[in-house]
Short mmCIF file of C-alpha atoms in Angstrom, two decimals:
data_model
loop_
_atom_site.label_atom_id
_atom_site.label_comp_id
_atom_site.label_asym_id
_atom_site.label_seq_id
_atom_site.Cartn_x
_atom_site.Cartn_y
_atom_site.Cartn_z
CA GLY A 1 107.70 78.40 103.59
CA GLU A 2 108.78 81.84 102.39
CA ASN A 3 109.03 84.70 104.96
CA VAL A 4 109.31 88.29 104.19
CA GLU A 5 110.57 90.74 106.75
CA GLN A 6 110.00 94.59 106.25
CA HIS A 7 111.73 97.41 108.06
CA PRO A 8 110.93 99.90 109.43
CA SER A 9 107.36 99.56 110.39
CA THR A 10 107.01 103.40 110.59
CA LEU A 11 109.06 106.19 108.81
CA SER A 12 108.65 109.90 108.99
CA VAL A 13 110.55 112.17 106.68
CA GLN A 14 110.46 115.80 105.72
CA GLU A 15 109.15 116.81 102.31
CA GLY A 16 111.94 116.68 99.65
CA ASP A 17 113.93 114.11 101.65
CA SER A 18 114.53 110.48 100.47
CA ALA A 19 112.93 107.37 102.05
CA VAL A 20 114.27 103.88 102.10
CA ILE A 21 112.22 100.82 103.04
CA LYS A 22 114.01 97.51 103.18
CA CYS A 23 112.83 93.78 102.89
CA THR A 24 114.52 90.48 103.30
CA TYR A 25 113.23 87.08 102.04
CA SER A 26 114.00 83.58 102.82
CA ASP A 27 113.27 81.48 99.74
CA SER A 28 116.16 81.41 97.29
CA ALA A 29 113.65 80.37 94.51
CA SER A 30 111.90 83.74 94.80
CA ASN A 31 112.31 85.61 91.51
CA TYR A 32 109.73 88.35 91.50
CA PHE A 33 109.57 91.24 93.89
CA PRO A 34 106.69 93.80 93.59
CA TRP A 35 106.16 96.78 95.85
CA TYR A 36 102.59 98.20 96.61
CA LYS A 37 101.33 101.48 97.88
CA GLN A 38 98.14 101.36 100.07
CA GLU A 39 96.31 104.52 101.10
CA LEU A 40 93.94 104.24 104.17
CA GLY A 41 90.83 102.30 103.16
CA LYS A 42 91.95 101.79 99.58
CA ARG A 43 93.12 98.88 97.52
CA PRO A 44 96.90 98.10 97.19
CA GLN A 45 98.48 99.66 94.02
CA LEU A 46 101.41 98.10 92.28
CA ILE A 47 103.99 100.87 91.97
CA ILE A 48 107.08 99.16 90.83
CA ASP A 49 108.39 95.51 90.48
CA ILE A 50 111.89 93.84 89.74
CA ARG A 51 112.70 90.43 88.71
CA SER A 52 115.66 88.40 89.88
CA ASN A 53 117.67 88.87 86.66
CA VAL A 54 117.85 92.55 87.27
CA GLY A 55 119.63 94.39 90.14
CA GLU A 56 117.99 97.75 89.93
CA LYS A 57 114.93 99.33 88.35
CA LYS A 58 113.97 102.99 88.31
CA ASP A 59 110.78 104.81 87.54
CA GLN A 60 110.84 108.51 87.92
CA ARG A 61 111.25 109.27 91.89
CA ILE A 62 111.07 105.57 92.79
CA ALA A 63 113.62 102.83 92.50
CA VAL A 64 114.04 99.32 93.67
CA THR A 65 117.33 97.43 94.22
CA LEU A 66 117.84 93.79 94.61
CA ASN A 67 120.64 91.69 96.15
CA LYS A 68 119.95 88.23 95.44
CA THR A 69 123.02 86.93 97.33
CA ALA A 70 121.97 88.60 100.65
CA LYS A 71 118.23 88.11 99.78
CA HIS A 72 117.17 91.53 100.38
CA PHE A 73 115.60 94.27 98.22
CA SER A 74 114.87 97.93 98.90
CA LEU A 75 112.51 100.64 97.83
CA HIS A 76 113.90 104.20 97.48
CA ILE A 77 111.63 107.23 97.14
CA THR A 78 113.36 110.54 96.32
CA GLU A 79 112.22 114.00 96.65
CA THR A 80 109.29 112.90 98.76
CA GLN A 81 105.96 114.66 98.68
CA PRO A 82 103.02 114.73 101.08
CA GLU A 83 101.05 112.56 98.62
CA ASP A 84 103.53 109.80 99.02
CA SER A 85 102.24 109.39 102.66
CA ALA A 86 100.77 105.86 102.69
CA VAL A 87 101.50 102.30 103.77
CA TYR A 88 104.08 100.61 101.51
CA PHE A 89 104.26 96.70 101.19
CA CYS A 90 107.00 94.67 99.70
CA ALA A 91 106.25 91.09 98.52
CA ALA A 92 108.30 88.14 97.07
CA SER A 93 107.10 85.27 94.92
CA THR A 94 107.11 81.78 96.12
CA ARG A 95 107.97 78.42 94.65
CA GLY A 96 104.19 78.41 93.51
CA GLY A 97 104.93 81.27 91.10
CA SER A 98 104.20 85.00 91.04
CA GLU A 99 100.51 84.39 91.55
CA LYS A 100 101.25 83.48 95.20
CA LEU A 101 103.11 86.30 96.72
CA VAL A 102 104.24 86.50 100.43
CA PHE A 103 103.82 90.18 101.68
CA GLY A 104 105.77 92.02 104.41
CA LYS A 105 103.86 93.66 107.17
CA GLY A 106 104.14 97.17 105.79
CA THR A 107 105.78 100.43 106.36
CA LYS A 108 103.64 103.44 107.22
CA LEU A 109 105.41 106.42 105.38
CA THR A 110 104.51 109.96 106.59
CA VAL A 111 105.86 112.93 104.60
CA ASN A 112 105.70 116.10 106.59
CA PRO A 113 105.17 119.32 104.66
CA ASN B 1 87.63 99.30 80.45
CA ALA B 2 86.31 99.12 83.92
CA GLY B 3 88.89 97.96 86.55
CA VAL B 4 88.40 94.93 88.76
CA MET B 5 85.06 95.22 90.54
CA GLN B 6 84.02 93.77 93.96
CA ASN B 7 80.78 93.73 95.83
CA PRO B 8 79.69 94.41 98.29
CA ARG B 9 82.25 96.94 99.50
CA HIS B 10 81.15 96.42 103.02
CA LEU B 11 79.48 93.30 104.48
CA VAL B 12 78.23 92.90 108.13
CA ARG B 13 77.44 89.46 109.21
CA ARG B 14 76.56 87.88 112.55
CA ARG B 15 78.44 84.88 113.76
CA GLY B 16 77.23 81.61 112.08
CA GLN B 17 75.89 83.42 108.96
CA GLU B 18 77.20 83.01 105.48
CA ALA B 19 79.29 85.57 103.57
CA ARG B 20 79.42 85.73 99.77
CA LEU B 21 81.94 88.00 98.26
CA ARG B 22 81.99 88.73 94.46
CA CYS B 23 84.81 89.65 92.16
CA SER B 24 84.38 90.65 88.50
CA PRO B 25 87.71 90.57 86.65
CA MET B 26 88.71 93.16 84.10
CA LYS B 27 87.52 92.46 80.47
CA GLY B 28 89.63 89.89 79.07
CA HIS B 29 91.17 88.69 82.25
CA SER B 30 90.57 84.92 82.82
CA HIS B 31 92.72 84.47 85.99
CA VAL B 32 91.39 85.60 89.45
CA TYR B 33 93.36 85.81 92.80
CA TRP B 34 91.86 86.28 96.28
CA TYR B 35 93.98 87.59 99.16
CA ARG B 36 92.93 88.57 102.72
CA GLN B 37 94.17 91.51 104.78
CA LEU B 38 93.78 91.52 108.61
CA PRO B 39 94.05 94.89 110.12
CA GLU B 40 97.46 96.49 110.08
CA GLU B 41 98.84 93.37 108.34
CA GLY B 42 100.02 92.55 104.89
CA LEU B 43 97.97 90.57 102.34
CA LYS B 44 97.87 86.77 102.56
CA PHE B 45 97.24 84.51 99.64
CA MET B 46 94.13 82.51 99.64
CA VAL B 47 93.27 81.15 96.21
CA TYR B 48 93.98 81.26 92.55
CA LEU B 49 91.37 80.47 90.02
CA GLN B 50 91.04 80.38 86.23
CA LYS B 51 87.55 79.99 84.54
CA GLU B 52 86.00 76.84 85.99
CA ASN B 53 89.17 75.64 87.59
CA ILE B 54 90.80 76.08 91.05
CA ILE B 55 94.46 76.30 90.36
CA ASP B 56 95.85 76.72 93.83
CA GLU B 57 93.75 76.92 97.06
CA SER B 58 96.63 76.21 99.41
CA GLY B 59 96.14 79.55 101.35
CA MET B 60 92.37 78.90 102.00
CA PRO B 61 91.30 77.33 105.22
CA LYS B 62 90.03 73.83 104.69
CA GLU B 63 86.80 74.39 106.61
CA ARG B 64 84.02 76.88 105.90
CA PHE B 65 85.81 78.51 102.97
CA SER B 66 85.13 77.85 99.27
CA ALA B 67 85.66 79.69 95.97
CA GLU B 68 84.51 79.36 92.47
CA PHE B 69 85.04 81.07 89.05
CA PRO B 70 82.34 79.93 86.76
CA LYS B 71 82.29 80.18 82.94
CA GLU B 72 79.82 83.02 83.10
CA GLY B 73 79.61 85.58 85.96
CA PRO B 74 81.86 86.77 88.75
CA SER B 75 84.13 84.84 90.87
CA ILE B 76 82.65 84.05 94.45
CA LEU B 77 84.42 83.58 97.66
CA ARG B 78 81.97 82.01 100.19
CA ILE B 79 82.46 81.83 103.83
CA GLN B 80 80.07 79.61 105.81
CA GLN B 81 79.38 79.94 109.54
CA VAL B 82 81.32 83.10 109.88
CA VAL B 83 83.41 83.68 113.19
CA ARG B 84 84.80 87.03 114.48
CA GLY B 85 88.36 86.10 113.20
CA ASP B 86 86.99 86.28 109.64
CA SER B 87 86.65 89.90 109.95
CA ALA B 88 89.10 91.42 107.34
CA ALA B 89 89.39 93.13 104.05
CA TYR B 90 89.16 90.63 101.20
CA PHE B 91 90.88 91.67 97.96
CA CYS B 92 90.70 90.16 94.44
CA ALA B 93 92.99 90.87 91.50
CA SER B 94 92.79 89.59 88.01
CA SER B 95 95.13 89.14 85.20
CA PRO B 96 95.02 88.07 81.30
CA PRO B 97 96.90 84.77 80.46
CA GLY B 98 100.48 85.41 80.77
CA GLY B 99 100.11 88.72 82.39
CA VAL B 100 101.60 90.06 85.62
CA PRO B 101 99.39 88.27 88.12
CA LEU B 102 98.75 90.99 90.75
CA SER B 103 98.86 94.21 88.81
CA PHE B 104 95.25 95.28 89.36
CA PHE B 105 93.42 94.77 92.79
CA GLY B 106 89.75 95.44 93.19
CA PRO B 107 88.58 97.95 95.89
CA GLY B 108 88.08 95.14 98.46
CA THR B 109 85.25 93.79 100.59
CA ARG B 110 85.42 94.77 104.21
CA LEU B 111 83.80 92.11 106.20
CA THR B 112 82.85 92.63 109.79
CA VAL B 113 81.56 89.85 111.82
CA LEU B 114 79.63 90.87 115.00
#
């Protein structure tokens, strides 16, 4: 079945720096790759997503890149702020469709003021 | 338009009891998805339902777990004879037909089995 690896598991940056989180997936049929932000005790929130027919997508300070050949995708956060501190999860769709996502184990991002 | 609602938010059960988790989708959403999150883990797919139909339950354990989404009322995830390993956060999400499936998660139900 599909497997999603996420790195690093923890990431600490200074306010204003950039943060990059990387994920790899195993199923070449995957075609939808969302990213979620989850604050402690809260629900996961979809922050950006990308489909396999696109190589890059940007929304203000966040961007996602996708390399289908290498089966990896990355989240980039620029000009980080303390409120960006949270756990970030990548996910990939499966052959079952985008209703059935496989999630990475998460990256705990800490932005130090 | 209220978001996805889940209740209860916290549920404590003793081993062997039943747990019933409810999910009310957003207005106009007829698709519901249940995911489970163990402590410090990502979410894992359990089941995908449409009104009165189970579309995909491949992520749900065969024993003790069941789900339904009736024509009227919320979707229910039922866990019978709970064990300590069932302790987790259970999230549901909803979408309209043709919408992005996991755009909106509910606040979750945190189940603790004593």
